[in-house]
Coordinates of C-alpha atoms in Angstrom, one line a residue:
Chain A
M1378 CA -48.7 -56.6 -101.0
N1379 CA -45.3 -56.8 -99.4
R1380 CA -43.5 -59.4 -101.5
K1381 CA -40.4 -61.0 -100.1
K1382 CA -38.0 -62.1 -102.8
I1383 CA -37.5 -65.8 -103.1
Q1384 CA -34.0 -66.8 -102.1
C1385 CA -32.0 -68.7 -104.7
G1386 CA -28.7 -70.6 -104.6
I1387 CA -26.5 -70.9 -107.7
I1388 CA -24.1 -73.8 -107.9
G1389 CA -21.3 -73.4 -110.5
T1390 CA -19.5 -70.1 -111.0
G1391 CA -18.7 -70.3 -114.7
N1392 CA -20.2 -68.5 -117.6
I1393 CA -23.7 -69.7 -117.1
G1394 CA -23.6 -69.3 -113.3
M1395 CA -22.4 -65.7 -113.7
D1396 CA -25.0 -64.8 -116.4
L1397 CA -27.7 -66.3 -114.2
L1398 CA -26.5 -64.3 -111.2
F1399 CA -26.9 -61.0 -113.0
K1400 CA -30.4 -62.0 -114.2
V1401 CA -31.5 -63.0 -110.7
R1402 CA -30.2 -59.7 -109.3
R1403 CA -32.3 -57.9 -111.9
S1404 CA -35.5 -59.8 -111.0
E1405 CA -38.2 -58.3 -108.8
L1406 CA -39.1 -61.7 -107.5
L1407 CA -35.8 -63.4 -106.9
A1408 CA -32.6 -62.8 -105.0
C1409 CA -29.3 -64.8 -104.9
S1410 CA -28.4 -65.8 -101.3
I1411 CA -25.5 -68.1 -102.1
F1412 CA -23.2 -68.3 -105.1
T1413 CA -21.1 -71.5 -104.7
G1414 CA -18.5 -73.2 -106.7
R1415 CA -15.2 -75.1 -106.2
D1416 CA -12.5 -72.8 -107.6
P1417 CA -11.5 -70.0 -105.2
E1418 CA -9.6 -68.4 -108.1
S1419 CA -12.6 -68.4 -110.4
K1420 CA -13.4 -65.0 -112.0
G1421 CA -17.1 -65.6 -111.1
I1422 CA -16.4 -65.9 -107.4
Q1423 CA -14.3 -62.7 -107.4
K1424 CA -16.8 -60.8 -109.3
A1425 CA -19.7 -62.0 -107.1
K1426 CA -17.8 -61.0 -104.0
E1427 CA -17.2 -57.5 -105.5
I1428 CA -20.9 -57.0 -105.9
G1429 CA -21.7 -58.1 -102.4
I1430 CA -23.0 -61.6 -103.0
R1431 CA -22.4 -64.3 -100.5
T1432 CA -20.1 -66.9 -102.0
S1433 CA -18.6 -70.3 -101.1
V1434 CA -16.0 -72.6 -102.6
N1435 CA -17.6 -75.7 -101.0
S1436 CA -20.0 -76.2 -103.9
I1437 CA -23.2 -78.0 -102.8
Q1438 CA -21.8 -78.5 -99.3
A1439 CA -22.5 -74.8 -98.7
I1440 CA -26.3 -75.6 -99.1
L1441 CA -26.1 -78.8 -97.1
D1442 CA -24.4 -76.9 -94.2
E1443 CA -27.1 -74.3 -94.2
P1444 CA -30.3 -75.8 -95.8
D1445 CA -32.5 -72.8 -95.2
I1446 CA -30.2 -70.5 -97.1
C1447 CA -32.3 -70.9 -100.3
E1448 CA -35.5 -72.3 -101.6
I1449 CA -34.6 -72.5 -105.3
V1450 CA -31.3 -74.1 -106.5
F1451 CA -29.9 -73.4 -110.0
D1452 CA -27.4 -76.1 -111.0
T1453 CA -25.0 -74.9 -113.7
T1454 CA -22.1 -77.3 -113.1
S1455 CA -22.1 -80.4 -115.4
A1456 CA -24.3 -83.3 -116.3
K1457 CA -22.1 -85.6 -114.3
A1458 CA -22.1 -83.4 -111.2
H1459 CA -25.8 -82.9 -111.4
A1460 CA -26.3 -86.6 -111.2
I1461 CA -24.7 -86.4 -107.7
H1462 CA -26.4 -83.1 -106.7
A1463 CA -29.9 -84.1 -107.7
P1464 CA -30.7 -86.7 -105.0
I1465 CA -29.1 -84.5 -102.3
L1466 CA -31.2 -81.5 -103.3
K1467 CA -34.3 -83.7 -103.4
K1468 CA -33.7 -84.7 -99.8
L1469 CA -33.4 -81.1 -98.8
G1470 CA -36.7 -80.4 -100.6
K1471 CA -35.4 -77.8 -102.9
F1472 CA -37.0 -76.6 -106.1
V1473 CA -34.2 -77.4 -108.6
I1474 CA -33.6 -75.8 -111.9
D1475 CA -30.9 -77.7 -113.8
L1476 CA -29.1 -76.0 -116.6
T1477 CA -26.8 -78.9 -117.4
P1478 CA -27.8 -81.4 -120.1
S1479 CA -28.1 -84.2 -117.4
R1480 CA -31.6 -85.2 -118.3
F1481 CA -32.3 -86.0 -114.7
G1482 CA -35.4 -83.9 -114.2
K1483 CA -38.4 -83.1 -116.4
M1484 CA -37.5 -81.1 -119.5
C1485 CA -39.0 -77.7 -119.7
V1486 CA -39.2 -75.2 -122.5
P1487 CA -41.2 -72.3 -121.0
V1488 CA -43.1 -71.3 -124.1
I1489 CA -44.4 -75.0 -124.3
D1490 CA -44.7 -76.5 -120.9
L1491 CA -44.0 -74.0 -118.1
E1492 CA -47.1 -75.1 -116.1
D1493 CA -46.1 -78.8 -116.2
G1494 CA -42.6 -77.9 -115.1
L1495 CA -43.8 -76.3 -111.9
H1496 CA -45.4 -79.6 -110.8
S1497 CA -42.0 -81.2 -110.7
E1498 CA -39.3 -80.6 -108.1
N1499 CA -36.4 -81.0 -110.6
I1500 CA -36.6 -79.2 -113.9
N1501 CA -34.1 -79.6 -116.7
M1502 CA -33.7 -76.6 -119.0
V1503 CA -32.6 -78.9 -122.0
T1504 CA -30.0 -77.0 -124.0
C1505 CA -29.7 -73.6 -125.7
G1506 CA -30.4 -75.2 -129.1
G1507 CA -33.3 -77.1 -127.7
Q1508 CA -34.8 -73.9 -126.2
A1509 CA -34.4 -72.1 -129.5
I1510 CA -35.7 -74.7 -131.9
A1511 CA -38.0 -77.2 -130.2
P1512 CA -40.9 -74.7 -130.1
L1513 CA -40.6 -74.1 -133.8
A1514 CA -40.3 -77.8 -134.6
K1515 CA -43.4 -78.4 -132.5
A1516 CA -45.3 -75.6 -134.4
L1517 CA -44.3 -77.1 -137.7
M1518 CA -45.3 -80.6 -136.8
E1519 CA -48.8 -79.3 -135.7
I1520 CA -49.3 -78.0 -139.3
H1521 CA -47.5 -80.9 -141.0
P1522 CA -47.6 -84.1 -138.9
E1523 CA -46.4 -86.1 -141.8
I1524 CA -42.8 -84.6 -141.6
E1525 CA -40.4 -87.4 -140.8
Y1526 CA -37.1 -85.6 -140.3
I1527 CA -36.0 -82.3 -138.8
E1528 CA -32.4 -81.1 -138.5
L1529 CA -30.9 -78.4 -136.4
V1530 CA -27.5 -76.7 -136.9
A1531 CA -26.6 -74.6 -133.9
A1532 CA -23.4 -72.5 -134.2
I1533 CA -22.1 -70.8 -131.1
S1534 CA -19.0 -68.7 -130.5
S1535 CA -16.1 -70.5 -128.8
K1536 CA -15.8 -67.7 -126.3
S1537 CA -19.3 -68.3 -125.0
A1538 CA -18.7 -72.1 -124.6
G1539 CA -17.2 -72.6 -121.1
S1540 CA -15.5 -75.7 -119.8
G1541 CA -18.8 -77.3 -118.6
T1542 CA -20.4 -77.0 -122.1
R1543 CA -17.2 -78.4 -123.6
A1544 CA -17.0 -81.3 -121.2
N1545 CA -20.6 -82.1 -121.9
I1546 CA -20.6 -81.8 -125.7
D1547 CA -21.9 -85.3 -126.2
E1548 CA -24.8 -84.9 -123.8
Y1549 CA -25.4 -81.5 -125.3
T1550 CA -25.8 -82.8 -128.8
Q1551 CA -27.8 -85.8 -127.8
T1552 CA -30.2 -83.9 -125.5
T1553 CA -30.8 -81.3 -128.2
K1554 CA -31.8 -84.0 -130.6
D1555 CA -33.9 -85.8 -128.1
A1556 CA -35.7 -82.7 -127.1
I1557 CA -36.7 -81.9 -130.7
E1558 CA -38.1 -85.4 -131.1
Y1559 CA -39.8 -85.2 -127.7
Y1560 CA -41.5 -81.8 -128.1
S1561 CA -42.4 -82.0 -131.8
G1562 CA -43.1 -85.7 -132.2
V1563 CA -41.0 -85.9 -135.3
P1564 CA -39.9 -89.5 -135.8
R1565 CA -36.3 -88.6 -136.3
A1566 CA -34.3 -85.5 -135.5
K1567 CA -30.6 -84.6 -135.7
A1568 CA -28.7 -81.9 -134.0
L1569 CA -25.3 -80.5 -135.2
I1570 CA -23.3 -78.2 -132.9
I1571 CA -20.5 -76.0 -134.3
L1572 CA -18.1 -74.2 -132.0
N1573 CA -16.9 -71.2 -133.9
P1574 CA -13.7 -69.4 -132.7
A1575 CA -13.9 -66.6 -135.3
E1576 CA -13.2 -63.0 -134.2
P1577 CA -15.3 -61.0 -133.6
P1578 CA -17.4 -63.7 -132.0
I1579 CA -20.5 -64.7 -133.9
R1580 CA -24.0 -64.5 -132.4
M1581 CA -25.7 -67.8 -131.6
H1582 CA -27.1 -68.9 -135.0
N1583 CA -29.6 -71.7 -135.5
T1584 CA -30.7 -73.2 -138.8
M1585 CA -33.6 -75.7 -138.8
Y1586 CA -34.3 -77.8 -141.9
A1587 CA -37.3 -80.1 -142.5
E1588 CA -37.9 -82.3 -145.4
I1589 CA -41.4 -81.7 -146.7
T1590 CA -43.5 -81.7 -149.9
N1591 CA -46.2 -79.1 -150.4
P1592 CA -45.7 -77.0 -147.3
K1593 CA -48.6 -74.7 -146.3
L1594 CA -46.1 -71.8 -146.3
E1595 CA -48.4 -69.0 -145.2
E1596 CA -49.7 -70.9 -142.3
I1597 CA -46.2 -71.9 -141.3
I1598 CA -44.9 -68.3 -141.5
R1599 CA -47.8 -67.0 -139.4
K1600 CA -47.5 -69.7 -136.8
V1601 CA -43.7 -69.5 -136.5
A1602 CA -43.9 -65.7 -136.1
E1603 CA -46.4 -66.2 -133.3
V1604 CA -44.2 -68.7 -131.4
A1605 CA -41.1 -66.4 -131.9
A1606 CA -43.0 -63.5 -130.5
H1607 CA -43.9 -65.5 -127.4
I1608 CA -40.3 -66.6 -126.9
K1609 CA -39.2 -63.0 -127.3
K1610 CA -41.2 -62.1 -124.2
Y1611 CA -38.6 -63.9 -122.0
V1612 CA -35.7 -63.9 -124.4
P1613 CA -35.6 -60.4 -125.9
G1614 CA -32.8 -61.1 -128.3
Y1615 CA -34.6 -64.0 -130.1
T1616 CA -35.0 -63.1 -133.8
L1617 CA -36.0 -64.9 -136.9
A1618 CA -33.0 -64.3 -139.2
L1619 CA -34.7 -66.1 -142.1
E1620 CA -38.5 -66.6 -142.1
P1621 CA -39.7 -70.0 -143.2
T1622 CA -38.4 -70.5 -146.8
Y1623 CA -39.0 -73.4 -149.1
E1624 CA -36.4 -74.5 -151.6
N1625 CA -35.1 -77.8 -153.0
G1626 CA -37.6 -80.0 -151.1
R1627 CA -36.8 -78.6 -147.7
L1628 CA -38.1 -75.9 -145.5
T1629 CA -35.4 -73.7 -143.8
I1630 CA -35.8 -71.4 -140.8
M1631 CA -33.0 -69.4 -139.2
V1632 CA -33.0 -68.0 -135.8
E1633 CA -30.4 -65.7 -134.1
V1634 CA -30.2 -65.1 -130.5
E1635 CA -28.5 -61.9 -129.2
G1636 CA -27.8 -61.9 -125.5
Q1637 CA -28.8 -59.2 -123.1
G1638 CA -25.2 -58.7 -122.2
D1639 CA -25.7 -59.5 -118.6
Y1640 CA -22.4 -61.1 -118.0
L1641 CA -20.8 -62.1 -121.3
P1642 CA -21.3 -59.8 -124.3
A1643 CA -24.2 -59.8 -126.6
Y1644 CA -22.9 -62.5 -128.9
S1645 CA -23.5 -65.1 -126.1
G1646 CA -27.1 -65.6 -127.0
N1647 CA -26.7 -69.3 -126.3
L1648 CA -26.2 -68.5 -122.6
D1649 CA -28.9 -65.9 -122.6
I1650 CA -31.6 -68.1 -123.9
I1651 CA -31.1 -70.9 -121.3
T1652 CA -30.5 -68.6 -118.4
S1653 CA -33.5 -66.4 -119.4
A1654 CA -35.7 -69.6 -119.6
A1655 CA -34.4 -70.7 -116.2
V1656 CA -35.3 -67.3 -114.6
R1657 CA -38.7 -67.4 -116.3
V1658 CA -39.4 -70.7 -114.5
A1659 CA -38.1 -69.4 -111.2
E1660 CA -40.2 -66.3 -111.4
E1661 CA -43.3 -68.3 -112.3
Y1662 CA -42.6 -70.4 -109.2
A1663 CA -42.3 -67.3 -107.1
R1664 CA -45.5 -65.8 -108.5
K1665 CA -47.5 -69.0 -107.8
K1666 CA -46.2 -69.0 -104.3
Y1667 CA -47.6 -65.6 -103.6
E1668 CA -50.9 -66.0 -105.5
Chain B
M965 CA 14.0 -90.2 -140.7
N966 CA 11.8 -92.7 -138.9
K967 CA 9.9 -95.3 -140.9
P968 CA 6.5 -93.7 -141.3
I969 CA 3.1 -95.3 -141.2
F970 CA 0.3 -94.4 -143.6
F971 CA -3.4 -93.5 -143.0
D972 CA -5.4 -93.9 -146.2
S973 CA -8.3 -91.4 -146.2
T974 CA -9.3 -91.9 -149.8
L975 CA -12.8 -93.3 -149.0
R976 CA -13.4 -90.5 -146.4
D977 CA -11.9 -87.3 -147.8
G978 CA -12.7 -88.4 -151.4
S979 CA -16.3 -88.7 -150.3
H980 CA -16.5 -84.9 -150.6
V981 CA -15.6 -85.0 -154.3
V982 CA -18.5 -87.2 -155.2
R983 CA -21.0 -85.5 -152.8
H984 CA -20.8 -88.5 -150.4
Q985 CA -22.1 -91.0 -153.0
I986 CA -19.4 -93.6 -152.8
S987 CA -20.9 -97.1 -153.3
I988 CA -20.6 -100.2 -151.2
E989 CA -19.0 -101.9 -154.2
T990 CA -16.3 -99.2 -154.4
I991 CA -15.6 -99.5 -150.7
T992 CA -15.4 -103.3 -150.8
E993 CA -13.2 -103.3 -153.9
Y994 CA -10.9 -100.6 -152.6
C995 CA -10.4 -102.2 -149.2
K996 CA -9.7 -105.6 -150.8
M997 CA -6.9 -104.0 -152.9
I998 CA -5.4 -102.0 -150.0
D999 CA -5.6 -104.8 -147.4
G1000 CA -2.2 -106.1 -146.6
S1001 CA -0.4 -103.5 -148.7
G1002 CA 1.4 -102.2 -145.7
V1003 CA -0.9 -99.2 -145.2
Y1004 CA -1.6 -98.9 -141.5
A1005 CA -5.3 -97.9 -141.7
V1006 CA -8.1 -97.2 -144.1
I1007 CA -10.5 -94.5 -143.0
V1008 CA -14.0 -95.0 -144.3
G1009 CA -17.2 -93.0 -144.3
H1010 CA -18.9 -89.6 -145.0
G1011 CA -16.4 -86.8 -145.6
N1012 CA -17.4 -85.1 -142.4
G1013 CA -17.3 -88.3 -140.4
L1014 CA -19.7 -90.4 -138.3
G1015 CA -23.3 -89.0 -138.1
A1016 CA -22.6 -86.3 -140.7
S1017 CA -25.0 -87.5 -143.3
T1018 CA -27.3 -84.4 -143.1
L1019 CA -29.1 -81.8 -145.0
Q1020 CA -26.4 -79.3 -143.9
V1021 CA -23.4 -81.0 -145.5
G1022 CA -25.0 -83.6 -147.7
R1023 CA -26.5 -87.0 -147.4
S1024 CA -24.5 -90.2 -147.9
L1025 CA -25.5 -92.8 -150.4
H1026 CA -25.1 -95.5 -147.6
S1027 CA -25.4 -95.3 -143.8
D1028 CA -22.3 -95.2 -141.7
L1029 CA -22.9 -98.8 -140.6
E1030 CA -23.3 -100.1 -144.2
M1031 CA -20.0 -98.5 -145.2
I1032 CA -18.2 -99.7 -142.1
S1033 CA -19.5 -103.3 -142.4
A1034 CA -18.5 -103.5 -146.1
A1035 CA -15.0 -102.3 -145.2
R1036 CA -14.8 -104.6 -142.2
A1037 CA -15.5 -107.7 -144.3
A1038 CA -12.7 -106.7 -146.7
L1039 CA -10.0 -105.7 -144.3
H1040 CA -7.9 -108.3 -142.4
E1041 CA -4.4 -106.9 -142.0
T1042 CA -4.9 -103.2 -142.5
K1043 CA -6.9 -101.5 -139.7
L1044 CA -10.3 -100.1 -140.2
G1045 CA -10.7 -96.4 -139.2
A1046 CA -13.5 -93.9 -138.8
F1047 CA -13.5 -90.2 -138.6
M1048 CA -15.6 -88.2 -136.1
L1049 CA -16.3 -84.5 -135.4
P1050 CA -17.7 -83.7 -132.0
G1051 CA -21.0 -81.9 -132.5
F1052 CA -21.8 -83.9 -135.6
G1053 CA -22.4 -87.3 -134.0
T1054 CA -22.9 -88.7 -130.5
I1055 CA -21.6 -91.7 -128.6
K1056 CA -25.0 -93.3 -128.4
D1057 CA -26.2 -92.8 -131.9
D1058 CA -23.0 -93.0 -133.9
L1059 CA -19.7 -93.8 -132.2
A1060 CA -20.8 -96.8 -130.1
P1061 CA -22.5 -98.5 -133.1
A1062 CA -19.4 -97.9 -135.2
L1063 CA -17.2 -99.6 -132.6
D1064 CA -19.7 -102.4 -132.3
A1065 CA -19.5 -102.9 -136.1
G1066 CA -15.7 -103.4 -135.8
V1067 CA -13.9 -100.1 -136.3
D1068 CA -10.3 -100.5 -134.9
L1069 CA -9.3 -96.8 -134.8
V1070 CA -11.1 -93.5 -134.6
C1071 CA -9.7 -90.1 -135.8
V1072 CA -11.4 -87.5 -133.6
G1073 CA -11.2 -84.1 -135.4
V1074 CA -11.7 -80.6 -134.2
H1075 CA -10.9 -77.0 -135.2
C1076 CA -7.3 -76.6 -133.9
T1077 CA -8.1 -74.3 -131.0
E1078 CA -11.0 -76.4 -129.5
A1079 CA -9.4 -79.7 -128.5
D1080 CA -11.2 -80.0 -125.2
V1081 CA -14.4 -81.1 -126.9
T1082 CA -12.6 -84.3 -128.1
Q1083 CA -12.1 -85.5 -124.5
Q1084 CA -15.4 -87.5 -124.2
Y1085 CA -14.8 -89.2 -127.5
I1086 CA -11.1 -90.0 -127.1
E1087 CA -11.8 -91.4 -123.7
Y1088 CA -14.7 -93.4 -124.9
V1089 CA -12.8 -95.0 -127.8
T1090 CA -9.8 -95.7 -125.6
G1091 CA -12.1 -97.1 -122.9
R1092 CA -13.4 -99.6 -125.4
G1093 CA -9.8 -100.8 -126.0
K1094 CA -9.6 -99.1 -129.5
E1095 CA -7.1 -96.6 -130.8
A1096 CA -8.1 -92.9 -130.7
I1097 CA -6.2 -90.3 -132.8
G1098 CA -6.5 -86.6 -132.2
V1099 CA -6.8 -84.4 -135.3
L1100 CA -6.2 -80.7 -135.2
M1101 CA -8.0 -79.2 -138.3
M1102 CA -7.1 -75.9 -140.0
Y1103 CA -3.8 -76.0 -138.1
H1104 CA -2.5 -73.0 -140.0
R1105 CA -4.8 -70.7 -137.9
A1106 CA -2.9 -71.1 -134.6
P1107 CA 0.7 -70.5 -133.5
K1108 CA 2.7 -73.5 -132.7
E1109 CA 2.6 -72.8 -128.9
R1110 CA -1.2 -72.9 -129.0
L1111 CA -1.2 -76.1 -131.2
L1112 CA 1.1 -77.8 -128.6
E1113 CA -1.3 -76.8 -125.8
E1114 CA -4.2 -78.3 -127.7
A1115 CA -2.2 -81.4 -128.7
K1116 CA -1.2 -81.9 -125.1
K1117 CA -4.9 -82.0 -124.1
M1118 CA -5.5 -84.8 -126.6
Q1119 CA -2.4 -86.6 -125.3
S1120 CA -3.8 -86.4 -121.8
Y1121 CA -7.2 -87.8 -122.9
G1122 CA -5.4 -90.9 -124.2
A1123 CA -4.9 -90.1 -127.9
R1124 CA -2.3 -92.5 -129.4
A1125 CA -1.2 -89.8 -131.8
V1126 CA -2.0 -86.3 -133.0
I1127 CA -2.4 -85.4 -136.7
L1128 CA -2.1 -81.8 -138.0
M1129 CA -4.6 -81.2 -140.7
D1130 CA -3.7 -78.6 -143.3
S1131 CA -7.4 -78.3 -144.2
A1132 CA -7.0 -75.3 -146.4
G1133 CA -3.8 -76.4 -148.1
S1134 CA -2.3 -73.2 -146.9
S1135 CA 1.0 -74.4 -145.5
T1136 CA 4.4 -73.1 -146.4
V1137 CA 7.4 -75.4 -146.0
D1138 CA 8.7 -73.3 -143.1
M1139 CA 5.3 -73.6 -141.3
V1140 CA 5.3 -77.3 -141.6
R1141 CA 8.9 -77.7 -140.5
Q1142 CA 8.7 -75.4 -137.5
T1143 CA 5.3 -76.7 -136.3
V1144 CA 6.1 -80.3 -136.6
E1145 CA 9.5 -80.0 -135.1
Y1146 CA 8.1 -78.1 -132.1
L1147 CA 5.3 -80.7 -131.5
V1148 CA 7.6 -83.7 -131.9
R1149 CA 10.0 -82.2 -129.4
H1150 CA 7.3 -81.6 -126.8
L1151 CA 4.9 -84.4 -127.1
Q1152 CA 5.2 -88.0 -125.9
I1153 CA 3.0 -89.4 -128.7
P1154 CA 3.6 -89.6 -132.5
V1155 CA 2.8 -86.6 -134.7
G1156 CA 1.2 -87.0 -138.2
F1157 CA 0.4 -84.7 -141.1
H1158 CA -2.6 -84.5 -143.4
A1159 CA -2.0 -82.2 -146.3
H1160 CA -4.2 -80.5 -148.9
N1161 CA -2.9 -79.6 -152.4
N1162 CA -4.2 -76.1 -153.0
L1163 CA -0.7 -74.7 -153.6
S1164 CA 0.6 -77.9 -155.1
M1165 CA 2.6 -78.6 -152.0
A1166 CA 0.8 -81.6 -150.5
V1167 CA 3.5 -84.2 -151.2
A1168 CA 6.4 -81.9 -150.6
N1169 CA 4.9 -80.7 -147.3
S1170 CA 4.3 -84.3 -146.2
F1171 CA 7.9 -85.1 -147.0
V1172 CA 9.1 -82.1 -144.9
A1173 CA 6.8 -83.2 -142.1
L1174 CA 8.6 -86.6 -142.1
E1175 CA 12.0 -84.9 -142.2
S1176 CA 10.9 -82.8 -139.2
G1177 CA 10.0 -85.9 -137.1
A1178 CA 6.4 -86.7 -138.0
T1179 CA 5.8 -90.5 -138.3
I1180 CA 2.3 -90.6 -139.7
I1181 CA 1.3 -89.5 -143.2
D1182 CA -2.4 -89.2 -143.8
G1183 CA -3.2 -89.0 -147.5
T1184 CA -5.3 -90.4 -150.4
T1185 CA -4.6 -92.4 -153.5
R1186 CA -4.6 -90.2 -156.6
G1187 CA -4.9 -87.3 -154.2
F1188 CA -8.7 -87.9 -154.2
G1189 CA -10.2 -85.4 -151.8
A1190 CA -11.9 -82.1 -151.0
G1191 CA -11.0 -79.0 -152.9
A1192 CA -7.7 -79.4 -154.7
G1193 CA -7.3 -82.8 -153.1
N1194 CA -4.8 -84.4 -150.7
C1195 CA -1.3 -85.7 -150.4
Q1196 CA -1.1 -88.4 -153.1
L1197 CA 0.1 -91.5 -151.2
E1198 CA 1.6 -93.3 -154.2
A1199 CA 3.7 -90.3 -154.9
V1200 CA 5.0 -89.9 -151.4
V1201 CA 5.8 -93.6 -151.2
A1202 CA 7.8 -93.4 -154.4
L1203 CA 9.5 -90.3 -153.2
L1204 CA 10.6 -92.0 -150.0
Q1205 CA 11.9 -94.9 -152.1
K1206 CA 14.0 -92.5 -154.2
N1207 CA 15.4 -91.2 -151.0
G1208 CA 16.4 -94.7 -149.9
I1209 CA 13.7 -95.0 -147.3
D1210 CA 11.7 -98.2 -147.2
A1211 CA 8.1 -97.0 -146.6
G1212 CA 7.0 -100.6 -146.0
V1213 CA 4.2 -100.2 -148.5
E1214 CA 3.7 -102.1 -151.7
L1215 CA 3.6 -99.2 -154.2
Y1216 CA 1.9 -101.3 -157.0
K1217 CA -1.0 -102.1 -154.8
L1218 CA -1.7 -98.4 -154.2
L1219 CA -1.3 -97.7 -157.9
D1220 CA -3.6 -100.5 -158.8
A1221 CA -6.3 -99.4 -156.3
G1222 CA -6.1 -95.9 -157.7
E1223 CA -6.3 -97.0 -161.3
K1224 CA -8.9 -99.8 -161.0
V1225 CA -11.2 -98.7 -158.3
L1226 CA -10.9 -94.9 -158.1
K1227 CA -10.4 -93.8 -161.7
P1228 CA -13.8 -95.1 -162.8
I1229 CA -15.6 -93.0 -160.1
M1230 CA -13.7 -89.8 -160.6
T1231 CA -15.8 -87.4 -162.6
K1232 CA -12.7 -85.3 -163.5
P1233 CA -9.0 -85.6 -162.8
Q1234 CA -8.1 -84.3 -159.4
G1235 CA -6.5 -81.0 -160.2
I1236 CA -5.9 -77.5 -158.9
D1237 CA -8.4 -75.0 -160.3
P1238 CA -8.0 -71.2 -159.9
V1239 CA -10.5 -71.0 -157.1
S1240 CA -8.6 -73.7 -155.1
I1241 CA -5.4 -71.7 -155.4
V1242 CA -7.1 -68.6 -154.0
S1243 CA -8.7 -70.6 -151.3
G1244 CA -5.3 -71.9 -150.3
L1245 CA -3.8 -68.4 -150.4
A1246 CA -6.7 -67.1 -148.2
G1247 CA -6.4 -70.1 -145.9
V1248 CA -10.1 -71.0 -146.1
F1249 CA -11.4 -74.6 -145.7
S1250 CA -11.1 -76.5 -149.0
G1251 CA -14.6 -77.9 -148.8
F1252 CA -16.2 -74.5 -149.2
A1253 CA -15.3 -74.3 -153.0
P1254 CA -18.6 -75.6 -154.4
H1255 CA -20.6 -73.3 -152.1
V1256 CA -18.5 -70.3 -153.0
K1257 CA -18.9 -71.0 -156.7
R1258 CA -22.6 -71.2 -156.4
A1259 CA -22.9 -68.0 -154.4
A1260 CA -20.6 -66.1 -156.8
E1261 CA -22.8 -67.1 -159.7
E1262 CA -26.0 -66.2 -157.9
F1263 CA -24.9 -62.8 -156.7
G1264 CA -22.7 -61.9 -159.7
V1265 CA -19.4 -61.5 -157.8
D1266 CA -15.9 -63.0 -158.3
P1267 CA -15.5 -66.3 -156.3
R1268 CA -11.9 -65.3 -155.6
D1269 CA -13.0 -62.1 -153.9
I1270 CA -15.4 -64.2 -151.8
F1271 CA -12.5 -66.5 -150.7
M1272 CA -10.2 -63.6 -149.8
E1273 CA -12.9 -61.9 -147.7
L1274 CA -13.7 -65.3 -146.0
G1275 CA -10.0 -65.5 -145.2
R1276 CA -10.1 -62.0 -143.7
R1277 CA -13.0 -63.0 -141.5
N1278 CA -11.2 -66.1 -140.3
V1279 CA -14.1 -68.4 -140.9
V1280 CA -13.8 -72.1 -140.0
A1281 CA -15.2 -75.4 -141.3
G1282 CA -18.9 -75.5 -140.8
Q1283 CA -19.6 -71.8 -141.4
E1284 CA -21.0 -72.2 -144.9
D1285 CA -23.8 -69.7 -144.1
I1286 CA -21.3 -66.9 -144.0
I1287 CA -20.5 -67.4 -147.7
V1288 CA -23.8 -66.0 -148.8
D1289 CA -23.4 -63.1 -146.3
V1290 CA -20.1 -62.2 -147.9
A1291 CA -21.4 -62.6 -151.5
V1292 CA -24.3 -60.2 -150.7
E1293 CA -21.9 -57.6 -149.2
L1294 CA -19.6 -57.8 -152.2
A1295 CA -22.5 -57.4 -154.6
K1296 CA -23.6 -54.3 -152.7
R1297 CA -20.1 -52.8 -152.9
Q1298 CA -20.0 -53.4 -156.6
T1299 CA -23.3 -51.6 -157.1
Q1300 CA -22.1 -48.6 -155.1
N1301 CA -18.9 -48.4 -157.1
V1302 CA -20.7 -48.3 -160.5

């Protein structure tokens, strides 16, 4: 079978856009046909030019001017900008994968609801903390539906948090919390986000706490390992740093995510998990198309 | 020296000391005694601010809104303030309800190199017609040029003032003088100082900050606060008086609030224990002390060595998980050396 790669556009040339560009280039099913932002001085634009990718500094206008340039659009700008981009891309009939915490489209965590996601035309990749922890929270709630509160502490290195992430810190925190509630069904969740400027930069580190009495620990350990193994298939650096442990009336699970080092170094697991999840969705879209 | 204004963080920083178990009665009584004393604002709530009642840093005895409402009912002349750390709370869940409940002023705190995450919160507070103050925590970790850059961001978002927080109590007099003078010279908004007492310099450093052009002192009565405690407001007011400066604050009201409301809830006198001195020397966040002591005991290592190693690793507030990591490593080294 002679497969033609599906053409993708990437809007936003910051950290996430760049990491995504490298992953799309590695894909056997996808290709980047336009890499578009607003800042002609951006490192991303320079680097993309160097490696022979077509670029633009007219942001979404580049796609409006030439609608056939791509079939899939990744938006890595900001929640505010995506609210403007979404209706435009809908009119153009694009399959949109949104990596901002805009909440515009249907949330998607591939290990949970990849199939559902493909039925929508705008998919939201939640947040890195949501991608890392919502599947574990869901697994836990399936075993212990009586749990009433789950908490996530996500620590990421300052170096890996670009200007978009920073400008969206409130949406980021709120969306992570809401995603844990939405996917797991827990009545109340809470997300804490810590930006850590320490040198050398820390890897993305997530701690999940749940208040619980009499946990079925063996079953939880088995199930959590199973879910982690599934995630590892599309996020190779996803690792349980502390397997489910019970002390002091609470269950603790820790997860670290090491990046694949596509653009930013390996400590940026927070970028890696969300761009990997986005590419997973795009590849599934491509596969379905050629089935 | 300009006439300073005072922020009273007793009910917020002191919350760390009693593991966030300050009662509504204490809040009410304390606010009644401070109201009208000349103190500009009383900051109320969990030690880590709005939305911080969590398993990670400890649950509060009362919800944010219960604490804010109690203080609101007791304060008429003195402003009611709240503290917030981006990443701990959100606008929808925490900040908007706090403003709805009558908070006049919000201190938005952040590690001193990360000011851009305060933008959404400073703009939101300002947009609601309330006062937003930018707080640069662990200020000793960045050179003054970088601090100015970060402070200028806060100024551009609409902050009414910027407060330098000496979270580790690690300042020398020269650091305070040079940093405050530099910021005062280059900012359009007032500069404040929030001291910790690890090296017994909280009052002195606050005084030097005022001499250097700062106009806001953020402290606590009896020095009640995390680690070795804070700049004792009564002492700094008395010191100003001795220097012939009218602080505009009724000293006896502060003394009475400390004696009648705080003393009964203090489990031990606020003092500087050996571990606090080492934590100040190492420049590590004051609030780590109980975690370090616990880990030292568990792994059989010296808590002072843990603090020095944390200092070498440049950890920041919120990185409590690294403490165990360090303790394990030190324990391994000990075994190898035997």
